[in-house]
XYZ file of N, CA, C and O in Angstrom:
264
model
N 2.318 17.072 9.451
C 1.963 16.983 8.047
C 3.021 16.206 7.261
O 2.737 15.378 6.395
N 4.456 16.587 7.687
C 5.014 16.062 6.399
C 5.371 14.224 7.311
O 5.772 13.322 6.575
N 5.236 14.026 8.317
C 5.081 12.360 9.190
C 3.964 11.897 7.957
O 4.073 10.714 7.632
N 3.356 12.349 7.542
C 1.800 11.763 6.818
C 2.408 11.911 5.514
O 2.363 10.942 4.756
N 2.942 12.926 5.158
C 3.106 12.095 3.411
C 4.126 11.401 3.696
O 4.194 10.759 2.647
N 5.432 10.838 4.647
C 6.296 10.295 4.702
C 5.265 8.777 4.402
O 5.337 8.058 3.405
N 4.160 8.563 5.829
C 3.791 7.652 5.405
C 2.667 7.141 4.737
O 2.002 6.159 5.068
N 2.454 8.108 3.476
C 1.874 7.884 2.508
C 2.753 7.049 1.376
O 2.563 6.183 0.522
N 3.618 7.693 1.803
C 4.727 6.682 0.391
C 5.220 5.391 1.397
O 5.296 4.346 0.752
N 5.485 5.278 2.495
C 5.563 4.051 2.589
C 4.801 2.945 2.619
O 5.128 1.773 2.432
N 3.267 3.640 2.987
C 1.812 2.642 2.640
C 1.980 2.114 0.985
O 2.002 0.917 0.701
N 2.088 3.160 0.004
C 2.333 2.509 -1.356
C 3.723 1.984 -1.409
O 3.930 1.641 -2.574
N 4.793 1.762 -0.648
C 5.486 0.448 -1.517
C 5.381 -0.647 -0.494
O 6.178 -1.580 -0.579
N 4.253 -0.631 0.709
C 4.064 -1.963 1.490
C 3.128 -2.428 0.688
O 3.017 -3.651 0.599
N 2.314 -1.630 -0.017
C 0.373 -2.217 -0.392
C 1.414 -2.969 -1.963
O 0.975 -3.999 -2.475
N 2.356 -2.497 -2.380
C 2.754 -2.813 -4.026
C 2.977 -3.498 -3.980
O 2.367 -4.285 -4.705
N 4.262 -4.151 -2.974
C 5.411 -5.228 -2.843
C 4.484 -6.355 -2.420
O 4.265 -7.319 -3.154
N 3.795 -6.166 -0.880
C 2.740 -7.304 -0.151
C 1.474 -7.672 -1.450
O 1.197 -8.870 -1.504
N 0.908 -6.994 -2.204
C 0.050 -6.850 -3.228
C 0.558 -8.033 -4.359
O -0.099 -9.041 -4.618
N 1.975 -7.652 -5.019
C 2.642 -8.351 -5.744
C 2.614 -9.727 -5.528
O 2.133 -10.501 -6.356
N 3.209 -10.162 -4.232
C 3.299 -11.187 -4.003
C 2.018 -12.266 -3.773
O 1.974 -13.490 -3.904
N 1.258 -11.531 -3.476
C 0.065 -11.976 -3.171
C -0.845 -12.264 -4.653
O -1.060 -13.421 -5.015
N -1.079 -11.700 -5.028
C -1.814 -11.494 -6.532
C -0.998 -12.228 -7.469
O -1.600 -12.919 -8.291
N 0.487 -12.199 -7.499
C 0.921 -13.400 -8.324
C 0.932 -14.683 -8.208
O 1.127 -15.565 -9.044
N 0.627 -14.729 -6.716
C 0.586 -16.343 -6.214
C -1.142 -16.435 -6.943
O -1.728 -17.503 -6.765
N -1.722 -15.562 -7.557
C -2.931 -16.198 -7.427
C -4.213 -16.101 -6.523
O -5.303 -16.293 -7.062
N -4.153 -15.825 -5.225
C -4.891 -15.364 -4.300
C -5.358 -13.756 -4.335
O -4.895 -12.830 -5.001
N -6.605 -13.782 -3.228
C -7.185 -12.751 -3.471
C -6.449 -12.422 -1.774
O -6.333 -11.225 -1.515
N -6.217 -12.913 -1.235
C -6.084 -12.515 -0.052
C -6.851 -12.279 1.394
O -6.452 -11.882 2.489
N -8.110 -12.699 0.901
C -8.977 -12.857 1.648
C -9.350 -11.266 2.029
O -9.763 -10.656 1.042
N -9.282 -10.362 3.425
C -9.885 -9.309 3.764
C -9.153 -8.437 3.274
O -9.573 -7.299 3.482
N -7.598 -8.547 2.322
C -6.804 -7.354 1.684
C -7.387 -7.479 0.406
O -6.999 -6.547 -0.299
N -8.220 -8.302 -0.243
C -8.901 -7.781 -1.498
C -7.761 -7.510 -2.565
O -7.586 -6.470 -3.200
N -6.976 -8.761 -2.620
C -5.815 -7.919 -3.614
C -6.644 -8.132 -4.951
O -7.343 -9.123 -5.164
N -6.480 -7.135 -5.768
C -6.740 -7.278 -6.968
C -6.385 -7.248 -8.322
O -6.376 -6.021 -8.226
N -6.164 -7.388 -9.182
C -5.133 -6.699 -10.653
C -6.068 -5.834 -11.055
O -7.298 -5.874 -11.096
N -4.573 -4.378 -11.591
C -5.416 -2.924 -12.047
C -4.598 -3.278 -13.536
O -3.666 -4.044 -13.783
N -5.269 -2.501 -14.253
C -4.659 -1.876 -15.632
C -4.690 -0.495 -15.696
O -5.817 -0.010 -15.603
N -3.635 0.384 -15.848
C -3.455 1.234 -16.370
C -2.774 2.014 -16.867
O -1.841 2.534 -16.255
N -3.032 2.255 -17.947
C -2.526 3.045 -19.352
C -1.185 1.548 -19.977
O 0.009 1.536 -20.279
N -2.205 0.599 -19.904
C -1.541 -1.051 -20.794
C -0.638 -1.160 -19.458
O 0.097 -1.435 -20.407
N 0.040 -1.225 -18.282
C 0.478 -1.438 -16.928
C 0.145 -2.374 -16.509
O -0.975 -1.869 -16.432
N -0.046 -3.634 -16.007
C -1.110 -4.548 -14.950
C -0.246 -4.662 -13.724
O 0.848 -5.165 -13.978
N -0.438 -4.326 -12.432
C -0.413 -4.207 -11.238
C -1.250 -4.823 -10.171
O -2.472 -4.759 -10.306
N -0.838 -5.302 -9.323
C -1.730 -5.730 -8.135
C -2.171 -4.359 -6.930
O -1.394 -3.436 -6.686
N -3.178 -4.462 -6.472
C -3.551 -2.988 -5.428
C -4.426 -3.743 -4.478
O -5.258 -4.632 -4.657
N -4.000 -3.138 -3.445
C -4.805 -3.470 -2.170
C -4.928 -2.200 -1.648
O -3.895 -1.571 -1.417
N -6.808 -1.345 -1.249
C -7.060 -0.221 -0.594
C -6.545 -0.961 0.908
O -5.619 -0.438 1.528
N -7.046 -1.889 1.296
C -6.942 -1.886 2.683
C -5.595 -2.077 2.847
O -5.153 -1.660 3.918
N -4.988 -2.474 2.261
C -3.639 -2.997 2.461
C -2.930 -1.371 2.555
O -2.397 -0.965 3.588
N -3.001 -0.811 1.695
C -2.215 0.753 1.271
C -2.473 1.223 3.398
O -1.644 1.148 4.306
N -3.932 1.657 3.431
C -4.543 2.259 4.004
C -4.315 1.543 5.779
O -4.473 2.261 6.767
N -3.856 -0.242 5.902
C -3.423 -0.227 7.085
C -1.716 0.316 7.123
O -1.397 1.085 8.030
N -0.835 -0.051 6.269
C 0.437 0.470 6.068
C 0.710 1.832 6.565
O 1.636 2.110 7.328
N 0.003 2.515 6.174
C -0.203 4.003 6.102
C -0.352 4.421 7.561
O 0.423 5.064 8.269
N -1.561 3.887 7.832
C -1.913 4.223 9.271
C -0.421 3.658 10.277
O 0.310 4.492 10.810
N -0.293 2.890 10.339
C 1.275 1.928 10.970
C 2.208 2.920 10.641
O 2.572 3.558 11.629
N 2.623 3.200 9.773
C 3.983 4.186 9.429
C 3.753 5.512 10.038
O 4.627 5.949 10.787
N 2.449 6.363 9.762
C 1.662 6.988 10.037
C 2.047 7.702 12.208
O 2.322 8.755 12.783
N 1.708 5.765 12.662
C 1.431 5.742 13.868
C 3.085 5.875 14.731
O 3.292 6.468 15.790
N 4.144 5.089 13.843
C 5.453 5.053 13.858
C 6.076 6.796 13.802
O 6.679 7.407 14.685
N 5.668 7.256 12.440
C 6.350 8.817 12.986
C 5.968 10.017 14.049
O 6.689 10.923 14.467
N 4.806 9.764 14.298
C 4.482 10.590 15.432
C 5.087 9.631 16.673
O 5.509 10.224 17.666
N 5.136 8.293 16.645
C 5.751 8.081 18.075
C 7.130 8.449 17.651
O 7.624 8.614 18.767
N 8.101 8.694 16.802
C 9.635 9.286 16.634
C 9.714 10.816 16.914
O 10.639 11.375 17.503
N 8.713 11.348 16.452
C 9.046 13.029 17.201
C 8.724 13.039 18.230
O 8.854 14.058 18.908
């Protein structure tokens, strides 16, 4: 359990940082779907798939460390 929220937070600062870069260049990214969010006056770039392969990878990384 806690391997999974470890890599829950590292899926959100791979999907933010990879997202960022991507979405400021302008691109959508093709199958990561980056997109710009607003919220609460914020604008951010987000990628589900992007969060969600990160996740799984970090995910797949702490169970192979224990």
């Amino acid at each position: 359990m806690i391997a999974l929220l470890k890599a829950i937070v590292l899926g959100l600062v791979l999907a933010f940082i990879v997202s960022l870069f991507i979405g400021s260049g302008g691109a959508s990214g093709g199958l990561l779907n980056v997109h710009g969010v607003t919220l609460q006056g914020q604008h951010f770039y987000w990628s589900w798939p992007l969060f969600l392969i990160g996740t799984g990878l970090a995910f797949g990384l702490f169970l192979l460390l224990e």
